[in-house]
mmCIF file of C-alpha atoms in Angstrom:
data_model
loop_
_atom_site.group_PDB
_atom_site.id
_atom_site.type_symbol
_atom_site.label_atom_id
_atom_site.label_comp_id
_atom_site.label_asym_id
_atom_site.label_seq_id
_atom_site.Cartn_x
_atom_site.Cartn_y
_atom_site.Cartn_z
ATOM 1 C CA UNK A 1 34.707 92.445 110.657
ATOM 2 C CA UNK A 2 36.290 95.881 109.786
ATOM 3 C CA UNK A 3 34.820 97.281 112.725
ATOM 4 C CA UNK A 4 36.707 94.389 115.171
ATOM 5 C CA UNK A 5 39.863 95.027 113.434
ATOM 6 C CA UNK A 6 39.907 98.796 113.928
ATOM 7 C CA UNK A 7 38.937 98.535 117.723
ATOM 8 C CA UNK A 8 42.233 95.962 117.818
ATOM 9 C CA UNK A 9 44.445 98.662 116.294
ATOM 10 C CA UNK A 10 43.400 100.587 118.947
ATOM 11 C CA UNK A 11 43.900 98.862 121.473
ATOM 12 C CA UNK A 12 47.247 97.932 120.502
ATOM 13 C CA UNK A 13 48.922 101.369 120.120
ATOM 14 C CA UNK A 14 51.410 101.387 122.747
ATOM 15 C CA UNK A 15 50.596 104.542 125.400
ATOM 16 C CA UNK A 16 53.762 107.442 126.589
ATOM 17 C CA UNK A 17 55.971 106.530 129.262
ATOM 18 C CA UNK A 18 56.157 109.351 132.282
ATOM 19 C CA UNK A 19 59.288 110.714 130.828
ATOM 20 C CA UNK A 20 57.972 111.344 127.030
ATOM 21 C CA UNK A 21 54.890 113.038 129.127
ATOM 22 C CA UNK A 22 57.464 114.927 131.149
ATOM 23 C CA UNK A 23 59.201 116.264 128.205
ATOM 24 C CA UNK A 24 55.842 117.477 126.444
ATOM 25 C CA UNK A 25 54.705 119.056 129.476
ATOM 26 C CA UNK A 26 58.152 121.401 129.462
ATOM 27 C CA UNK A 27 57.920 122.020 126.062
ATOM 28 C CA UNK A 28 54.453 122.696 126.269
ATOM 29 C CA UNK A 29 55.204 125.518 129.446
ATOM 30 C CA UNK A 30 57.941 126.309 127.224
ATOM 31 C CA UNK A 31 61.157 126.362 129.973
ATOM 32 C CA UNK A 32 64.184 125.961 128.861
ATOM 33 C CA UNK A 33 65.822 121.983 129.444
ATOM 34 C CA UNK A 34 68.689 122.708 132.655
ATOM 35 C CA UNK A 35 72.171 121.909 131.022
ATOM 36 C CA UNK A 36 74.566 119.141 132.986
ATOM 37 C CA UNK A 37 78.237 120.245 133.875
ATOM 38 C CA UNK A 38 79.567 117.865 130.884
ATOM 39 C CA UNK A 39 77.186 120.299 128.434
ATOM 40 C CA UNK A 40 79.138 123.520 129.567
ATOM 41 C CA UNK A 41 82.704 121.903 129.453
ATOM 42 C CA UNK A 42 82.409 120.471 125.966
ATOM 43 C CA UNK A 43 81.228 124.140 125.011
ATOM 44 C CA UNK A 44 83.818 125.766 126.285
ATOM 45 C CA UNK A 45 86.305 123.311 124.908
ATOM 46 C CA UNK A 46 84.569 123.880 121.320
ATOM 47 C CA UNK A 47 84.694 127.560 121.880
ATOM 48 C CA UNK A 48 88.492 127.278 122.944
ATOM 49 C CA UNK A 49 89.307 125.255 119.791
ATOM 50 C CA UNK A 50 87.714 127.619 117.680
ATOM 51 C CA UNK A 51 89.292 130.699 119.029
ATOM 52 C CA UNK A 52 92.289 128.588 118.554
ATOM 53 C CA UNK A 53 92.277 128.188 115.057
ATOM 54 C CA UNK A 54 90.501 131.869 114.393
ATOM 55 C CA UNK A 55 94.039 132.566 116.279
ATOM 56 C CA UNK A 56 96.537 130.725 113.914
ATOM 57 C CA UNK A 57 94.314 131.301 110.511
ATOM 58 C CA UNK A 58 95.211 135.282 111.629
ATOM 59 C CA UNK A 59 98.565 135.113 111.945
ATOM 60 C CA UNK A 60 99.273 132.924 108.436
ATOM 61 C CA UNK A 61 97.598 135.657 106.741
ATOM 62 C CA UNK A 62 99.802 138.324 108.873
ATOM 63 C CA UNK A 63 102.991 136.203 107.142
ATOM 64 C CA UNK A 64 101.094 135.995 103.795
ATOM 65 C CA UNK A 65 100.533 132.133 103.879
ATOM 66 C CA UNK A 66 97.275 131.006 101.911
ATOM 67 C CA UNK A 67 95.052 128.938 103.678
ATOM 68 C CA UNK A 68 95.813 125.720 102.139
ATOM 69 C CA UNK A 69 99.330 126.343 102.131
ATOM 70 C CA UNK A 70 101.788 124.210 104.802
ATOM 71 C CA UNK A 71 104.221 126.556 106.994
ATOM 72 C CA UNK A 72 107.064 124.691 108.357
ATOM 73 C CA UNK A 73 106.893 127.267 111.376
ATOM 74 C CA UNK A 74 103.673 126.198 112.334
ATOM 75 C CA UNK A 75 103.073 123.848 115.603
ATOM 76 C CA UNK A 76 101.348 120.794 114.865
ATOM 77 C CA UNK A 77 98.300 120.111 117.120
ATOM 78 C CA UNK A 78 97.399 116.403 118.380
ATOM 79 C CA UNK A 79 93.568 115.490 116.716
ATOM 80 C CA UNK A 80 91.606 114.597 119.234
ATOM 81 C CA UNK A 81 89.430 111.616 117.778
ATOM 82 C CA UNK A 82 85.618 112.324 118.349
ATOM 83 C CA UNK A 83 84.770 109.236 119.490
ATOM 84 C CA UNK A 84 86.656 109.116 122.582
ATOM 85 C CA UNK A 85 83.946 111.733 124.177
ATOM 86 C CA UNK A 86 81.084 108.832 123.546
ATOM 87 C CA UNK A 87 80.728 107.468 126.805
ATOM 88 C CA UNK A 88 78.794 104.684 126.291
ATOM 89 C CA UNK A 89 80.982 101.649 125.991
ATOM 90 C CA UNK A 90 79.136 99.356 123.411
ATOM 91 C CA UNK A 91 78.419 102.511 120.904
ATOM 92 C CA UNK A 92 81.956 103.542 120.775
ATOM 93 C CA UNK A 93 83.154 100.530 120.410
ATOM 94 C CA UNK A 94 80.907 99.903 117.203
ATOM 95 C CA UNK A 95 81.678 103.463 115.931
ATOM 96 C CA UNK A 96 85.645 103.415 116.052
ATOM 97 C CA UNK A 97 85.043 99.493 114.284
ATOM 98 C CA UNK A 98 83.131 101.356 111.736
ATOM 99 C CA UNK A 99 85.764 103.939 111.506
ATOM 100 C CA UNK A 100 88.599 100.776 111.036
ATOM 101 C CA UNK A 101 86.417 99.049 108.147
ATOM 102 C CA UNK A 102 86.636 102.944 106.513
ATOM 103 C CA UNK A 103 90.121 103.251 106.726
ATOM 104 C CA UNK A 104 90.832 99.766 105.812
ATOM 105 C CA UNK A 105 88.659 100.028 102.862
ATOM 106 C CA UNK A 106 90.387 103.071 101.731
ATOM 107 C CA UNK A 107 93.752 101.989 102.321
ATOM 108 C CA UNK A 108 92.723 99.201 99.834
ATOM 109 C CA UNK A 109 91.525 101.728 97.350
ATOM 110 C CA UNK A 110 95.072 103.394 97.029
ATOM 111 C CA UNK A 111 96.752 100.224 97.520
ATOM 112 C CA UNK A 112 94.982 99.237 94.051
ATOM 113 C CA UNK A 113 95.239 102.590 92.235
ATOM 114 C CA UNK A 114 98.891 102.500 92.687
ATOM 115 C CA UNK A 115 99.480 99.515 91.745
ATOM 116 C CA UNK A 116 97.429 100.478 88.264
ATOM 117 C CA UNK A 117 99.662 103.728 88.185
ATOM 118 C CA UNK A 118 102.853 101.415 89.095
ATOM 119 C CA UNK A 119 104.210 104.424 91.882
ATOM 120 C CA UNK A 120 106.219 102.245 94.234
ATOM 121 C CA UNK A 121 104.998 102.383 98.445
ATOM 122 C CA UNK A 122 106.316 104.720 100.932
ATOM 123 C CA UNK A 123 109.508 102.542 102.184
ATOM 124 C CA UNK A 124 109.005 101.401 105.916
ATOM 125 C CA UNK A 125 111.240 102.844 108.687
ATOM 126 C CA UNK A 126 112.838 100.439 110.977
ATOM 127 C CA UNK A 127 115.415 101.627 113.713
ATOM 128 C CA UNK A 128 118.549 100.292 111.944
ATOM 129 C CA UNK A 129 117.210 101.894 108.496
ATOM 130 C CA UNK A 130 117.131 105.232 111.254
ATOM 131 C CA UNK A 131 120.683 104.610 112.602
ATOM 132 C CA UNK A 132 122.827 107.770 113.002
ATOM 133 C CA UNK A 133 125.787 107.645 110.474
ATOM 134 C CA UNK A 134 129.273 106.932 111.866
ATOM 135 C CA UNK A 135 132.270 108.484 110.504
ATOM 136 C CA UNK A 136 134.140 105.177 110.760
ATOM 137 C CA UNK A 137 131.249 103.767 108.044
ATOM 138 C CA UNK A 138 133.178 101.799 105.368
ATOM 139 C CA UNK A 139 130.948 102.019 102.389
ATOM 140 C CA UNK A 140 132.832 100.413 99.328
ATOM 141 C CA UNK A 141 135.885 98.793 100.989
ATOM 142 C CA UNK A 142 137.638 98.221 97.293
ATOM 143 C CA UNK A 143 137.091 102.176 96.668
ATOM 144 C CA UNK A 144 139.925 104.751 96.033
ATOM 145 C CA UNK A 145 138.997 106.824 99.267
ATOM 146 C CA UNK A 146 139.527 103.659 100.871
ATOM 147 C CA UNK A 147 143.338 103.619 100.963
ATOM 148 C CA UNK A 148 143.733 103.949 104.739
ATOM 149 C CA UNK A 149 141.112 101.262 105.625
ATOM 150 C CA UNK A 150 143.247 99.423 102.872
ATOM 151 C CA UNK A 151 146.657 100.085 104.725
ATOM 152 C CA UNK A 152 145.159 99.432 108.390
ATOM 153 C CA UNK A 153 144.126 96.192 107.539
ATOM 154 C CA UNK A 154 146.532 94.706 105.287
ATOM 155 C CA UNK A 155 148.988 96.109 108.918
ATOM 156 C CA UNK A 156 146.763 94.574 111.316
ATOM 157 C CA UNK A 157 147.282 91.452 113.580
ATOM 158 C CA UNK A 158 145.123 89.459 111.196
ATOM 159 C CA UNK A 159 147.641 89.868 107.987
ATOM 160 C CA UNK A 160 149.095 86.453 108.199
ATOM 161 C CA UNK A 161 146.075 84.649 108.472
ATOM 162 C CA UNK A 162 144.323 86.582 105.494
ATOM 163 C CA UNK A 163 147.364 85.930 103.445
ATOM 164 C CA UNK A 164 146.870 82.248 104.201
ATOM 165 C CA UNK A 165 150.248 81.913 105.824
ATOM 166 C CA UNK A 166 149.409 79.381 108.450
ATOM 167 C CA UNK A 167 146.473 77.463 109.247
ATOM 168 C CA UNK A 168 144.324 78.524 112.517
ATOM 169 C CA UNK A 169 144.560 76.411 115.799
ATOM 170 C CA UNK A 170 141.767 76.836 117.917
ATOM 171 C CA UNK A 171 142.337 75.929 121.909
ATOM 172 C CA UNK A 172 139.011 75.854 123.636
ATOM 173 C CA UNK A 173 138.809 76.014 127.821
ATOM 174 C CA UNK A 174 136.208 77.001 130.165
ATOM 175 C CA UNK A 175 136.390 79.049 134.175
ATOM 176 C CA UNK A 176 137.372 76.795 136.741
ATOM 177 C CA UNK A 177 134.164 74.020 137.617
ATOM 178 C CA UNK A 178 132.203 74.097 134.302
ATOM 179 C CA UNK A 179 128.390 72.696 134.177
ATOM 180 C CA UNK A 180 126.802 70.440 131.715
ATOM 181 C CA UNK A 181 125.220 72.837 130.039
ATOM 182 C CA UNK A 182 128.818 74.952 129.606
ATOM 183 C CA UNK A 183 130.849 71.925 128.635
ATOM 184 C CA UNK A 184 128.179 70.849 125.818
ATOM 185 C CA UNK A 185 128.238 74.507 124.480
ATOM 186 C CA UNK A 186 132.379 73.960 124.563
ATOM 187 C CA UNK A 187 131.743 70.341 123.012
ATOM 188 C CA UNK A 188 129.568 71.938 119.686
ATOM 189 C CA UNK A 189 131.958 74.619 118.980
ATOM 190 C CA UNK A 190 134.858 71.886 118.633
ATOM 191 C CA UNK A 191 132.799 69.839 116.515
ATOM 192 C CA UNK A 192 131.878 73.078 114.345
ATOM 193 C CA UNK A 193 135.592 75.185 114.165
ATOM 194 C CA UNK A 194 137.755 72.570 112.405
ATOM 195 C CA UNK A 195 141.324 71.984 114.166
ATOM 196 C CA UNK A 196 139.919 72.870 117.528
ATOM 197 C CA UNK A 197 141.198 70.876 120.910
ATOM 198 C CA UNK A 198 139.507 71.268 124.331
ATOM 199 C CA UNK A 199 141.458 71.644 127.350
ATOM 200 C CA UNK A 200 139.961 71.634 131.507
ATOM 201 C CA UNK A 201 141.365 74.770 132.663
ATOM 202 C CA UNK A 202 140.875 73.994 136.878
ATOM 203 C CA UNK A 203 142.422 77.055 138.732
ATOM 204 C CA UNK A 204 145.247 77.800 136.650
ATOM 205 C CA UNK A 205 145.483 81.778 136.030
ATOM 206 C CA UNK A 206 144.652 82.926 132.200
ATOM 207 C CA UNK A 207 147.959 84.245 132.038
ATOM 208 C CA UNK A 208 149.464 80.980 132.040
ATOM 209 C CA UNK A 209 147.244 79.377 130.168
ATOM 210 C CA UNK A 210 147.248 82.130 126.737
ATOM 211 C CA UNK A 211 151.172 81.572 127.787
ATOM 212 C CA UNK A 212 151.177 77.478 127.314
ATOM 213 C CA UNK A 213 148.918 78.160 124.151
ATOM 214 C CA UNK A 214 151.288 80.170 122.664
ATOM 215 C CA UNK A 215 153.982 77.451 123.475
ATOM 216 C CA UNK A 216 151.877 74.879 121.761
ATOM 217 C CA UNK A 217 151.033 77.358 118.843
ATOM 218 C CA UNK A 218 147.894 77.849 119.355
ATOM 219 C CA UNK A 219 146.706 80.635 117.228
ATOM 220 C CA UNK A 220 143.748 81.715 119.584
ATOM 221 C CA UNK A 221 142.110 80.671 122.832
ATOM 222 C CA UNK A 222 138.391 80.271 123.179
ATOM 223 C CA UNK A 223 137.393 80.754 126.990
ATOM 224 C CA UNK A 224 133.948 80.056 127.762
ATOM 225 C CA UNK A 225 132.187 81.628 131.323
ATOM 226 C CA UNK A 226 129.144 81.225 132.703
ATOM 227 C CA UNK A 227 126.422 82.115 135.022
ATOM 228 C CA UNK A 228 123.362 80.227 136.447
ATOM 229 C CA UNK A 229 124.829 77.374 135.230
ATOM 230 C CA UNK A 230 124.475 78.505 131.728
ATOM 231 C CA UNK A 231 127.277 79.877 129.454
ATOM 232 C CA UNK A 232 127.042 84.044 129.712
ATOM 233 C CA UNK A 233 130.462 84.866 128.314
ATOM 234 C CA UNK A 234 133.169 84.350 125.710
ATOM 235 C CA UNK A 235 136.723 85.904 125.942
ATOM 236 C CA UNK A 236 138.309 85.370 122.211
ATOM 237 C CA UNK A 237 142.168 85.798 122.392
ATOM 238 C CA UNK A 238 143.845 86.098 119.225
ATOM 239 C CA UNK A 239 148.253 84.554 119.464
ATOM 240 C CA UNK A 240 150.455 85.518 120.270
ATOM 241 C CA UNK A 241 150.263 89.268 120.208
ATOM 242 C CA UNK A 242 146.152 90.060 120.481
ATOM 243 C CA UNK A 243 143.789 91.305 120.362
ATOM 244 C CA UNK A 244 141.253 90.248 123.093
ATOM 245 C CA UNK A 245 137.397 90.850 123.112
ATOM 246 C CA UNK A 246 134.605 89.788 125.796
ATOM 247 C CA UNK A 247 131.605 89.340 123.985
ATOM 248 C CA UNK A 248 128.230 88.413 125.755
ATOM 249 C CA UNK A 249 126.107 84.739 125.091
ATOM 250 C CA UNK A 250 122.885 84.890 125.030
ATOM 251 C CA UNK A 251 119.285 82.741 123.670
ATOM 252 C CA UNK A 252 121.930 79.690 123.367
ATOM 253 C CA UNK A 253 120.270 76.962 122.108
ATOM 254 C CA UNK A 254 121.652 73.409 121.948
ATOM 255 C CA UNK A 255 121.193 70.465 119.084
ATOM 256 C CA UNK A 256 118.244 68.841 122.027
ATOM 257 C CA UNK A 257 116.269 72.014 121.959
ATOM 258 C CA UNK A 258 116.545 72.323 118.115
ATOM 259 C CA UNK A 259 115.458 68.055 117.575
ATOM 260 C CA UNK A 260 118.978 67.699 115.983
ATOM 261 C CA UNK A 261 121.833 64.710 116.212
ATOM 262 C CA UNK A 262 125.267 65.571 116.672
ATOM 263 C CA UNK A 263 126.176 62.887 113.652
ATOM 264 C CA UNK A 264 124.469 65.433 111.497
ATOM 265 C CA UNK A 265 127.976 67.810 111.828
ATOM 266 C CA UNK A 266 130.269 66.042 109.039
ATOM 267 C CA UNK A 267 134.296 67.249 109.765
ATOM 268 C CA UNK A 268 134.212 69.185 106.591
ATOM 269 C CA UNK A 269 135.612 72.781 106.741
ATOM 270 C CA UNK A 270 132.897 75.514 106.182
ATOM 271 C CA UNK A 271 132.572 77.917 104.536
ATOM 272 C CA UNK A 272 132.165 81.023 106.932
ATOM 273 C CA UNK A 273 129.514 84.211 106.288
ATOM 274 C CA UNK A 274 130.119 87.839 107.851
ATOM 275 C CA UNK A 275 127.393 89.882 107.211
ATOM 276 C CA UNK A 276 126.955 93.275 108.472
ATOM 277 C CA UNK A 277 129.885 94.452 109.417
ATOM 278 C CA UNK A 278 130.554 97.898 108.015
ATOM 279 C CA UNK A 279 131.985 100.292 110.797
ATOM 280 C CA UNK A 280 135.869 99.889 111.365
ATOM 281 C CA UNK A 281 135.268 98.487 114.543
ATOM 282 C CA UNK A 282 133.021 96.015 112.900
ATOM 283 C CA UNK A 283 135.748 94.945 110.485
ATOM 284 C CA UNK A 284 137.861 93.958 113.417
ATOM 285 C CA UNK A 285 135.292 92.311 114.888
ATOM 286 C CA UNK A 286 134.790 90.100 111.616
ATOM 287 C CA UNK A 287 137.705 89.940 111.265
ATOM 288 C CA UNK A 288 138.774 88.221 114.736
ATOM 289 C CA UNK A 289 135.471 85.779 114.012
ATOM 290 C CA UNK A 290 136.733 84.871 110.397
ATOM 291 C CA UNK A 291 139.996 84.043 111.517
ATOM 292 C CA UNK A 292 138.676 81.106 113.803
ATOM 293 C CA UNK A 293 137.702 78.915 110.755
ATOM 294 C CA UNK A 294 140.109 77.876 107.967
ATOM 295 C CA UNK A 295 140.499 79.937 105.182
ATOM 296 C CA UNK A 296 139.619 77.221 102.668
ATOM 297 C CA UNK A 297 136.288 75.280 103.259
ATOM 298 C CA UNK A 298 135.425 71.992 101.912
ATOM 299 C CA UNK A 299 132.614 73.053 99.476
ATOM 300 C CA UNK A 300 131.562 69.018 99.298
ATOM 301 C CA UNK A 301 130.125 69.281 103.018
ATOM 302 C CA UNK A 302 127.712 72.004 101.797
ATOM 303 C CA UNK A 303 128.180 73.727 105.659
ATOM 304 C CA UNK A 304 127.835 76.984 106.037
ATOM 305 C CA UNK A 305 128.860 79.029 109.275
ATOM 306 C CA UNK A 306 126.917 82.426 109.323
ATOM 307 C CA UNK A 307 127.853 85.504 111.633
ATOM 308 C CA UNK A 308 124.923 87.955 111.154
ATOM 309 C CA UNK A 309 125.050 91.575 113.008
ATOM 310 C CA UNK A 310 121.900 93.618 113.060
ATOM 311 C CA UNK A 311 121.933 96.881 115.810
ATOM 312 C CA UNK A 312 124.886 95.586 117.225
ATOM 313 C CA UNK A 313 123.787 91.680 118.398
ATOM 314 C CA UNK A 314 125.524 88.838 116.271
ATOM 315 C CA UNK A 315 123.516 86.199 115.316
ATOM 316 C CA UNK A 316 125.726 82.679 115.006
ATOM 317 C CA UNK A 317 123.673 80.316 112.580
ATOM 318 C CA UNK A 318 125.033 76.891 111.384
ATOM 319 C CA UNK A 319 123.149 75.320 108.381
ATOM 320 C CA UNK A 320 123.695 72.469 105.601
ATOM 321 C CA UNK A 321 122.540 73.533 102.017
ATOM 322 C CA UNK A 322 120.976 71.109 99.999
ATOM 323 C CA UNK A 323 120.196 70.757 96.172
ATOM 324 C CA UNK A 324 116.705 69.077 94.837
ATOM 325 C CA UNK A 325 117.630 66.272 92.115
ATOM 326 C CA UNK A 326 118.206 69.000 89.088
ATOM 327 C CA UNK A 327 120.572 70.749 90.924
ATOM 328 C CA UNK A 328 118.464 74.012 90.446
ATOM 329 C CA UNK A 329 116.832 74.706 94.032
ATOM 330 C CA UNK A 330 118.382 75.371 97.236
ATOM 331 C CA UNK A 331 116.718 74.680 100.330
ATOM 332 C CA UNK A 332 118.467 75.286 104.214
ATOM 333 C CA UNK A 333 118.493 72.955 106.947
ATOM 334 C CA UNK A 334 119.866 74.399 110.766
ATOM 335 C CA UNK A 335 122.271 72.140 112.402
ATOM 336 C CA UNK A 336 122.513 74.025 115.262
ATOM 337 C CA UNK A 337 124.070 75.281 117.767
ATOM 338 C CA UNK A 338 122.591 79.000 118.273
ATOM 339 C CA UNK A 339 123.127 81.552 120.134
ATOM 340 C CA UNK A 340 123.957 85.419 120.154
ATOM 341 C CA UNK A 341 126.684 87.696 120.888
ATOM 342 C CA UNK A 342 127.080 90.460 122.038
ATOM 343 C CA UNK A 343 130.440 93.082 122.151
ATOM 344 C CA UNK A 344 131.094 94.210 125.765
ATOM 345 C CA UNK A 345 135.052 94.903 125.200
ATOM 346 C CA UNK A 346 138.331 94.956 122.643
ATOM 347 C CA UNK A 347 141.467 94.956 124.304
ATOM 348 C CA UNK A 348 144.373 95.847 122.492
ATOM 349 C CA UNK A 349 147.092 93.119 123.130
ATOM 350 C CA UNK A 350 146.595 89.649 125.562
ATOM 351 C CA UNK A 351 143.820 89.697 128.439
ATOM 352 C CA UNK A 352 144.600 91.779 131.507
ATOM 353 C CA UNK A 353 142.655 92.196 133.813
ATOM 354 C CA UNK A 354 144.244 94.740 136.116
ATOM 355 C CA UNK A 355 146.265 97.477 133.388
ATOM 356 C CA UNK A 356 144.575 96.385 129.928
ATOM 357 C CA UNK A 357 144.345 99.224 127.285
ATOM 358 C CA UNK A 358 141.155 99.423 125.732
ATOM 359 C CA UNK A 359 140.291 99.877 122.138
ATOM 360 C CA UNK A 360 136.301 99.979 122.929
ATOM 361 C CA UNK A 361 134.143 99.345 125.790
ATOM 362 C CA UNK A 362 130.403 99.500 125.945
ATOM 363 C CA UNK A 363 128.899 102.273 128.052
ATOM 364 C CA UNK A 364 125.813 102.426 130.133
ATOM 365 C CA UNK A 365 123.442 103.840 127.797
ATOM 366 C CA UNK A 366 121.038 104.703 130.836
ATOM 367 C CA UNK A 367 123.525 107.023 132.161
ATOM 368 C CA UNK A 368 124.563 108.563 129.319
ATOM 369 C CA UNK A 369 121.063 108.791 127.556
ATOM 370 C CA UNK A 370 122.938 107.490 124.265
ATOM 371 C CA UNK A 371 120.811 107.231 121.315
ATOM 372 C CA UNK A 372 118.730 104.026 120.186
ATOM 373 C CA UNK A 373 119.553 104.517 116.874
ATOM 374 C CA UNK A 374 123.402 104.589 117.557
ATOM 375 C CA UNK A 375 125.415 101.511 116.501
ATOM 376 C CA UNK A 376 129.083 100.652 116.822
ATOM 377 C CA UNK A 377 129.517 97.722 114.363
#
């Protein structure tokens, strides 16, 4: 029996391919294995990289840097990673996965030490954290280097309404052959601005009409454009003297897209949220926006009108706060509408087209190569 099972081992062992034999026949003459094209360019890139840094390390000691120590001077080379030189698909892809379970393990291990030493995490850069600083910035409006900010707005052509001397009229119109879609978006903003009335303009110029809305003491005009059948602009006038600014509509979104009922607005006044707005521009801006709502809300309808700006887009929310039975937590529920504006102009006085002065207009920031991280409100 020992005998059968040896001669089966035997017989089993498996025997050299032709290229195994190939390779022990040129080791065996002893001739050297030809080199591809790819074996001479990755040696000359190796050699190039270390001539490189032979290069650099000489010249930090020439300026009496250690070698651990970090010159400010010194150009920063791109790492190249290894594993993009694999060139067989499936192996690089499980060596860069291996490489991802490493890092994620050890970004886990510091994540848990400092935590244990209680150091707080590197804060996360966003473009708005980024923004470059405007000297118009109005950092502590109640401050006593404030006085002038102080002086231009207790002068402006909000004053009146701020010191709660008359109570806002709105007067709400569209261009001359409105859509559905334009005359809903007209509709919701009546039901939401309390004391608002809404008017068919037809053909009649806008000179005439901000003149008849002065006549009936309006205290500012609403006039809604649009494009595609869909509402693309709003021209806010302030009465009688101005100012007037174009802003932009965009992602509008009606009470049918949100699965909301109209009968969910109650006629109570809101209370109205600016948020945001910290350049002197901006405080004009929030203020015009502020001025549309009256000055004392009806807290018992628990509405809340917000006006959000983030990198220079205001974000129009409308939501109903509601308490749990102890009165304790506070939960939000959208009533919709929602949409987003955006500041094209501010004109100082009424709307003309023809010979308006402008306070700001927005420029082409392809032509000018402005920066991203630039904002104006």
């Amino acid at each position: 029996m020992p005998k059968e099972d040896s001669s089966s081992d035997e017989e089993m062992e498996p025997t050299p391919s032709t290229s195994q034999l190939k390779e022990k026949k040129t080791a065996a003459n002893g001739k050297p294995k030809r080199k591809r094209l790819q074996d001479y360019l990755d040696e000359k890139a190796a050699r190039e990289v270390a001539e490189r840094a032979e290069e650099m390390l000489r010249l930090r000691r020439k300026r009496g840097l250690a070698d651990d120590e970090e010159d400010p001077e010194e150009t920063m080379f791109p790492v190249i990673n290894p594993i993009n030189f694999v060139k067989n698909k499936e192996i690089r892809h499980k060596r860069f996965k291996r490489l991802q379970s490493v890092k994620r393990k050890e970004e886990k291990a510091s994540k848990k030490t400092r935590q244990l030493e209680g150091t707080p995490s590197a804060p996360t850069h966003t473009i708005e954290s980024l923004r470059e600083k405007d000297e118009t910035t109005v950092v502590n409006i109640e401050g006593e280097d404030q006085a002038e900010v102080m002086n231009d707005l207790a002068n402006d052509e909000f004053r009146e309404y701020y010191q709660k001397s008359y109570e806002p009229r709105v007067m709400i119109t569209f261009n001359a052959t409105p859509h559905d879609r334009t005359r809903q978006f007209g509709s919701l903003l009546k039901k939401m601005i309390p004391n608002a009335s809404q008017f068919r303009r037809n053909k009649t110029r806008l000179k005439r009409v901000c003149q008849s809305a002065i006549r009936e003491k309006f205290t500012d005009l609403l006039v809604i454009n649009e494009n595609n059948k869909k509402p693309e602009g709003l021209l806010l006038i302030h009465l009688p003297e101005g100012p007037t600014a174009h802003f932009k509509i965009s992602n509008f979104k009606g009470l049918k897209d949100l699965r909301r009922k109209e009968d969910d607005i109650s006629t109570h006044r809101p209370e109205v949220i600016l948020n945001n707005f910290t350049t002197r521009l901006g405080l004009t801006i929030g203020r015009m926006l502020g001025a549309l709502f009256h000055y004392q809300p009806e807290f018992r309808g628990r509405r809340a009108v917000t006006f959000h700006n983030q990198r220079d887009y205001i974000f129009f929310r409308h939501h109903l706060y509601e308490f749990d039975k102890n009165g304790k937590r506070v939960k939000l529920r959208e009533l919709g509408p929602r949409f987003t504006l955006k500041l094209r102009s501010l004109q100082v006085g009424l709307y003309d087209g023809k010979c308006g002065d402008y306070e700001w207009m927005i420029t082409n920031k392809r032509h000018l190569m402005e920066s991203r991280r630039r904002f104006f409100l």
